[in-house]
Amino acid sequence: MIAWIFIVLLVFYLVRKFFQQRAYENTILKHGCSPPPQYQHKDPILGIDLFLSTVRSISAGNSFIHSQSLFGKYGKTFETNSFGKRVLLTMDSENIHAILVTLQRKFLVEELRIRATENFLGRGVFNTDGPSWEHSRALLRPIFARAQISNLGHLEARVDALIGLIPRDGSTVDLLPLLKRLFLDTSTEFIFGESVNTLVPGTSSFDAQNFLGAFDTALKGIGIRIVLGRLAFLQGIDTHWKKACQVVHSFIDRNIDVAIQRRNRNSQDSTKRSFVLLDELVKETQDRLYLRSQLLNIFLPARDSTAIGIANVFFLIARHPLVWDKLRAEVLNNDAPVNFETLKSMKYVRHVVNESLRLIAPSGRNLRLATEDCILPHGGGADGSQPIFVQKGTEVMFVFRSMHYDEDLWGEDADDFRPERWERSDSIPQHGYVPFSAGGRVCPAQQMVLTECAYILVRLVREFEKIENRDPEESFIEQHKLQMESRNGVKVAFTVAT
Ligand code: HEM
Ligand SMILES: *[C@@H]1O[C@H](CO)[C@@H](O)[C@H](O)[C@H]1NC(C)=O
């Protein structure tokens, strides 16, 4: 009896699928589009085979090689089945440009992010669309514009401390954990107005350590909520997780109270404190819940990303010692104090940072949901040159890191670390480079981050004569957390000039 019910349901399901597919194909033709190549699933119903091979590649740390081989086989845009949902994968620069810029109003994120994140983050710039998102962006724009210029000052002492922690006798150091601590210190100071002070051991308050542990627990809960999808509410019964969220919230709420009090006491006295995002937000609103949501929505994407970005620069330079020599020539040629202006004038430094973000973009891929029917310019037909129809509800995964390796855009040496390519602007493809995304949701911290990366690089290049790779593994093995970092760290040794 049960077997019969099962068979009837299965037949019903397949018949329904068949008619849906027919209707879909008719719509494609009606719009003058051609269907994109289809991934050849072994499991055509749920697509578990691709899910498993993707999970395997992520745990092996070679998910980009996996993506690369799929694009090699199916073309720059193709369709897959993910648990019965249609998901497009693309590395095509014109499609990515359409998703991020020309069709940005149709390709959204809230439905993909809010369910997993709202009860921890609240609603803010990272997890909403529409008016709520627009309002946040408008509030943040002037703050980040000022931050890129005024935030270098308080990096100085912290970088002094970092240099103090690097051995000068040529023994091996892993730069990744040091840089993570440094940027955790600066980002908590910039966002909340209170640094966790993790770089120099013994300077962190208990409260700050507690906050960090709780934040990581809260993130793990978000990971589980993402996996649970529609059943995310089940995760809410985890009291341990709830407690962790409360610890994070009370750390932030306390800083909000301090900032509001300071503002109300004396709005002129801002001379001593460094430039703090929270202080700026408090000038616009004193709604505590709103403030906390905004801060968390910024801290989440900010967390380790700058540290990973600059660590990757050293990962690559350590494997290309001639680049270090060339950097040294440029940096030692200019003995002015390192500030916003001098950094702007150091062209090779900037090129090295850009080239690193091309080859190892810290996130590398991203997901959008098509909230209306629309058309992407490329990927259909036998040669992939026809437009493709994207039905409302389709998820599109765009792999910009693969686009950064596209030989059609970057030439035959696309795989090589060659900062010199940035000397000629005509060798940089117009829509082919988006390490900070593009369009309305471009990373608001982009200019600040580029300046900070250049600053750290210049300081270390001034300090040390040579850098040497101490990692026996030549290639980049991925470790996927919230962002993607080097699993083997960035193990190098420095030599001091004699
Ligand atoms: C190397 C460092 C960084 C890289 C490569 C980077 C990259 C990105 C990318 C690719 C996005 C787009 C995400 C999406 O479309 O879903 C993004 C968004 C964002 N980033 Fe960054 N980021 C970095 C550092 C930072 C820092 C330090 C902050 C804050 C202090 C920050 C704040 C944000 C925010 C708030 C968003 C969301 C913007 C929105 O959705 O409108 N990022 N970032
Ligand atoms: C480096 O990349 C940024 C975007 O991340 C871009 O604005 C800048 O123009 C690039 N620099 C050069 C020299 O092309």
mmCIF file of N, CA, C and O in Angstrom, residues 238-283:
data_model
loop_
_atom_site.group_PDB
_atom_site.id
_atom_site.type_symbol
_atom_site.label_atom_id
_atom_site.label_comp_id
_atom_site.label_asym_id
_atom_site.label_seq_id
_atom_site.Cartn_x
_atom_site.Cartn_y
_atom_site.Cartn_z
ATOM 1 N N ASP A 238 18.315 26.255 20.492
ATOM 2 C CA ASP A 238 19.638 26.078 21.081
ATOM 3 C C ASP A 238 19.906 27.230 22.072
ATOM 4 O O ASP A 238 20.215 28.347 21.675
ATOM 5 N N THR A 239 19.801 26.936 23.380
ATOM 6 C CA THR A 239 19.914 28.022 24.365
ATOM 7 C C THR A 239 21.347 28.547 24.459
ATOM 8 O O THR A 239 21.577 29.715 24.733
ATOM 9 N N HIS A 240 22.326 27.652 24.218
ATOM 10 C CA HIS A 240 23.725 28.048 24.223
ATOM 11 C C HIS A 240 23.949 29.169 23.196
ATOM 12 O O HIS A 240 24.618 30.167 23.448
ATOM 13 N N TRP A 241 23.337 28.962 22.034
ATOM 14 C CA TRP A 241 23.467 29.952 20.959
ATOM 15 C C TRP A 241 22.803 31.269 21.350
ATOM 16 O O TRP A 241 23.354 32.347 21.149
ATOM 17 N N LYS A 242 21.618 31.166 21.923
ATOM 18 C CA LYS A 242 20.899 32.380 22.342
ATOM 19 C C LYS A 242 21.745 33.191 23.320
ATOM 20 O O LYS A 242 21.802 34.413 23.250
ATOM 21 N N LYS A 243 22.409 32.454 24.224
ATOM 22 C CA LYS A 243 23.227 33.136 25.221
ATOM 23 C C LYS A 243 24.395 33.865 24.534
ATOM 24 O O LYS A 243 24.723 34.999 24.879
ATOM 25 N N ALA A 244 25.000 33.189 23.548
ATOM 26 C CA ALA A 244 26.119 33.809 22.824
ATOM 27 C C ALA A 244 25.657 35.099 22.140
ATOM 28 O O ALA A 244 26.347 36.122 22.196
ATOM 29 N N CYS A 245 24.494 35.052 21.515
ATOM 30 C CA CYS A 245 23.970 36.257 20.861
ATOM 31 C C CYS A 245 23.798 37.374 21.895
ATOM 32 O O CYS A 245 24.116 38.540 21.626
ATOM 33 N N GLN A 246 23.319 36.997 23.079
ATOM 34 C CA GLN A 246 23.120 38.018 24.117
ATOM 35 C C GLN A 246 24.440 38.657 24.545
ATOM 36 O O GLN A 246 24.498 39.864 24.766
ATOM 37 N N VAL A 247 25.493 37.837 24.657
ATOM 38 C CA VAL A 247 26.801 38.378 25.050
ATOM 39 C C VAL A 247 27.267 39.412 24.015
ATOM 40 O O VAL A 247 27.704 40.513 24.368
ATOM 41 N N VAL A 248 27.143 39.049 22.725
ATOM 42 C CA VAL A 248 27.545 39.985 21.666
ATOM 43 C C VAL A 248 26.710 41.255 21.761
ATOM 44 O O VAL A 248 27.237 42.379 21.733
ATOM 45 N N HIS A 249 25.408 41.077 21.886
ATOM 46 C CA HIS A 249 24.517 42.241 21.915
ATOM 47 C C HIS A 249 24.835 43.162 23.094
ATOM 48 O O HIS A 249 24.832 44.381 22.957
ATOM 49 N N SER A 250 25.145 42.554 24.270
ATOM 50 C CA SER A 250 25.343 43.452 25.408
ATOM 51 C C SER A 250 26.675 44.194 25.303
ATOM 52 O O SER A 250 26.772 45.352 25.720
ATOM 53 N N PHE A 251 27.705 43.557 24.708
ATOM 54 C CA PHE A 251 28.968 44.268 24.453
ATOM 55 C C PHE A 251 28.691 45.494 23.579
ATOM 56 O O PHE A 251 29.154 46.607 23.855
ATOM 57 N N ILE A 252 27.922 45.288 22.524
ATOM 58 C CA ILE A 252 27.653 46.389 21.590
ATOM 59 C C ILE A 252 26.746 47.434 22.231
ATOM 60 O O ILE A 252 26.991 48.643 22.128
ATOM 61 N N ASP A 253 25.707 46.963 22.928
ATOM 62 C CA ASP A 253 24.768 47.913 23.549
ATOM 63 C C ASP A 253 25.486 48.832 24.535
ATOM 64 O O ASP A 253 25.163 50.023 24.638
ATOM 65 N N ARG A 254 26.468 48.267 25.250
ATOM 66 C CA ARG A 254 27.182 49.098 26.198
ATOM 67 C C ARG A 254 27.943 50.209 25.471
ATOM 68 O O ARG A 254 27.946 51.364 25.875
ATOM 69 N N ASN A 255 28.574 49.839 24.334
ATOM 70 C CA ASN A 255 29.283 50.856 23.560
ATOM 71 C C ASN A 255 28.326 51.893 22.987
ATOM 72 O O ASN A 255 28.672 53.074 22.864
ATOM 73 N N ILE A 256 27.135 51.439 22.627
ATOM 74 C CA ILE A 256 26.132 52.382 22.103
ATOM 75 C C ILE A 256 25.748 53.379 23.200
ATOM 76 O O ILE A 256 25.688 54.597 22.951
ATOM 77 N N ASP A 257 25.544 52.880 24.401
ATOM 78 C CA ASP A 257 25.192 53.787 25.503
ATOM 79 C C ASP A 257 26.294 54.821 25.729
ATOM 80 O O ASP A 257 26.008 56.010 25.892
ATOM 81 N N VAL A 258 27.537 54.343 25.729
ATOM 82 C CA VAL A 258 28.665 55.265 25.926
ATOM 83 C C VAL A 258 28.671 56.335 24.832
ATOM 84 O O VAL A 258 28.833 57.525 25.103
ATOM 85 N N ALA A 259 28.469 55.905 23.592
ATOM 86 C CA ALA A 259 28.524 56.849 22.473
ATOM 87 C C ALA A 259 27.391 57.866 22.568
ATOM 88 O O ALA A 259 27.589 59.056 22.294
ATOM 89 N N ILE A 260 26.201 57.395 22.969
ATOM 90 C CA ILE A 260 25.067 58.325 23.081
ATOM 91 C C ILE A 260 25.323 59.332 24.209
ATOM 92 O O ILE A 260 25.103 60.536 24.031
ATOM 93 N N GLN A 261 25.833 58.822 25.339
ATOM 94 C CA GLN A 261 26.122 59.735 26.451
ATOM 95 C C GLN A 261 27.143 60.782 26.040
ATOM 96 O O GLN A 261 26.993 61.971 26.324
ATOM 97 N N ARG A 262 28.199 60.324 25.363
ATOM 98 C CA ARG A 262 29.246 61.263 24.967
ATOM 99 C C ARG A 262 28.679 62.326 24.048
ATOM 100 O O ARG A 262 28.972 63.506 24.175
ATOM 101 N N ARG A 263 27.849 61.881 23.135
ATOM 102 C CA ARG A 263 27.242 62.808 22.180
ATOM 103 C C ARG A 263 26.381 63.842 22.907
ATOM 104 O O ARG A 263 26.434 65.030 22.597
ATOM 105 N N ASN A 264 25.607 63.371 23.891
ATOM 106 C CA ASN A 264 24.701 64.293 24.568
ATOM 107 C C ASN A 264 25.431 65.238 25.516
ATOM 108 O O ASN A 264 24.999 66.359 25.743
ATOM 109 N N ARG A 265 26.553 64.755 26.078
ATOM 110 C CA ARG A 265 27.312 65.588 26.988
ATOM 111 C C ARG A 265 27.953 66.748 26.267
ATOM 112 O O ARG A 265 27.850 67.890 26.635
ATOM 113 N N ASN A 266 28.641 66.420 25.201
ATOM 114 C CA ASN A 266 29.429 67.450 24.546
ATOM 115 C C ASN A 266 29.680 67.055 23.103
ATOM 116 O O ASN A 266 30.522 66.215 22.824
ATOM 117 N N SER A 267 28.960 67.687 22.201
ATOM 118 C CA SER A 267 29.089 67.228 20.820
ATOM 119 C C SER A 267 30.347 67.767 20.146
ATOM 120 O O SER A 267 30.703 67.310 19.076
ATOM 121 N N GLN A 268 31.045 68.749 20.772
ATOM 122 C CA GLN A 268 32.260 69.245 20.131
ATOM 123 C C GLN A 268 33.492 68.399 20.464
ATOM 124 O O GLN A 268 34.406 68.286 19.666
ATOM 125 N N ASP A 269 33.471 67.781 21.640
ATOM 126 C CA ASP A 269 34.667 67.107 22.112
ATOM 127 C C ASP A 269 34.898 65.775 21.400
ATOM 128 O O ASP A 269 34.632 64.720 21.923
ATOM 129 N N SER A 270 35.382 65.857 20.170
ATOM 130 C CA SER A 270 35.654 64.609 19.460
ATOM 131 C C SER A 270 37.129 64.572 19.080
ATOM 132 O O SER A 270 37.554 63.779 18.266
ATOM 133 N N THR A 271 37.903 65.480 19.667
ATOM 134 C CA THR A 271 39.293 65.618 19.226
ATOM 135 C C THR A 271 40.158 64.428 19.625
ATOM 136 O O THR A 271 40.949 63.955 18.833
ATOM 137 N N LYS A 272 39.977 63.923 20.842
ATOM 138 C CA LYS A 272 40.892 62.900 21.337
ATOM 139 C C LYS A 272 40.632 61.529 20.718
ATOM 140 O O LYS A 272 41.528 60.791 20.424
ATOM 141 N N ARG A 273 39.345 61.214 20.546
ATOM 142 C CA ARG A 273 38.987 59.896 20.057
ATOM 143 C C ARG A 273 39.289 59.766 18.567
ATOM 144 O O ARG A 273 39.241 60.740 17.826
ATOM 145 N N SER A 274 39.627 58.550 18.142
ATOM 146 C CA SER A 274 39.831 58.354 16.714
ATOM 147 C C SER A 274 38.466 58.366 16.019
ATOM 148 O O SER A 274 37.425 58.419 16.665
ATOM 149 N N PHE A 275 38.492 58.315 14.713
ATOM 150 C CA PHE A 275 37.261 58.386 13.932
ATOM 151 C C PHE A 275 36.483 57.077 14.072
ATOM 152 O O PHE A 275 36.965 56.017 13.679
ATOM 153 N N VAL A 276 35.291 57.155 14.660
ATOM 154 C CA VAL A 276 34.535 55.945 14.987
ATOM 155 C C VAL A 276 33.193 55.946 14.259
ATOM 156 O O VAL A 276 32.443 56.920 14.311
ATOM 157 N N LEU A 277 32.909 54.844 13.597
ATOM 158 C CA LEU A 277 31.667 54.716 12.839
ATOM 159 C C LEU A 277 30.440 54.903 13.727
ATOM 160 O O LEU A 277 29.494 55.603 13.378
ATOM 161 N N LEU A 278 30.470 54.282 14.900
ATOM 162 C CA LEU A 278 29.335 54.402 15.825
ATOM 163 C C LEU A 278 29.059 55.858 16.198
ATOM 164 O O LEU A 278 27.909 56.297 16.221
ATOM 165 N N ASP A 279 30.122 56.623 16.486
ATOM 166 C CA ASP A 279 29.930 58.037 16.840
ATOM 167 C C ASP A 279 29.218 58.793 15.719
ATOM 168 O O ASP A 279 28.383 59.665 15.968
ATOM 169 N N GLU A 280 29.566 58.448 14.482
ATOM 170 C CA GLU A 280 28.942 59.129 13.339
ATOM 171 C C GLU A 280 27.476 58.729 13.212
ATOM 172 O O GLU A 280 26.621 59.557 12.920
ATOM 173 N N LEU A 281 27.191 57.444 13.431
ATOM 174 C CA LEU A 281 25.798 56.988 13.329
ATOM 175 C C LEU A 281 24.928 57.623 14.408
ATOM 176 O O LEU A 281 23.767 57.952 14.168
ATOM 177 N N VAL A 282 25.514 57.801 15.586
ATOM 178 C CA VAL A 282 24.753 58.367 16.702
ATOM 179 C C VAL A 282 24.310 59.802 16.399
ATOM 180 O O VAL A 282 23.295 60.270 16.902
ATOM 181 N N LYS A 283 25.049 60.484 15.521
ATOM 182 C CA LYS A 283 24.630 61.831 15.125
ATOM 183 C C LYS A 283 23.326 61.798 14.321
ATOM 184 O O LYS A 283 22.611 62.779 14.243
#
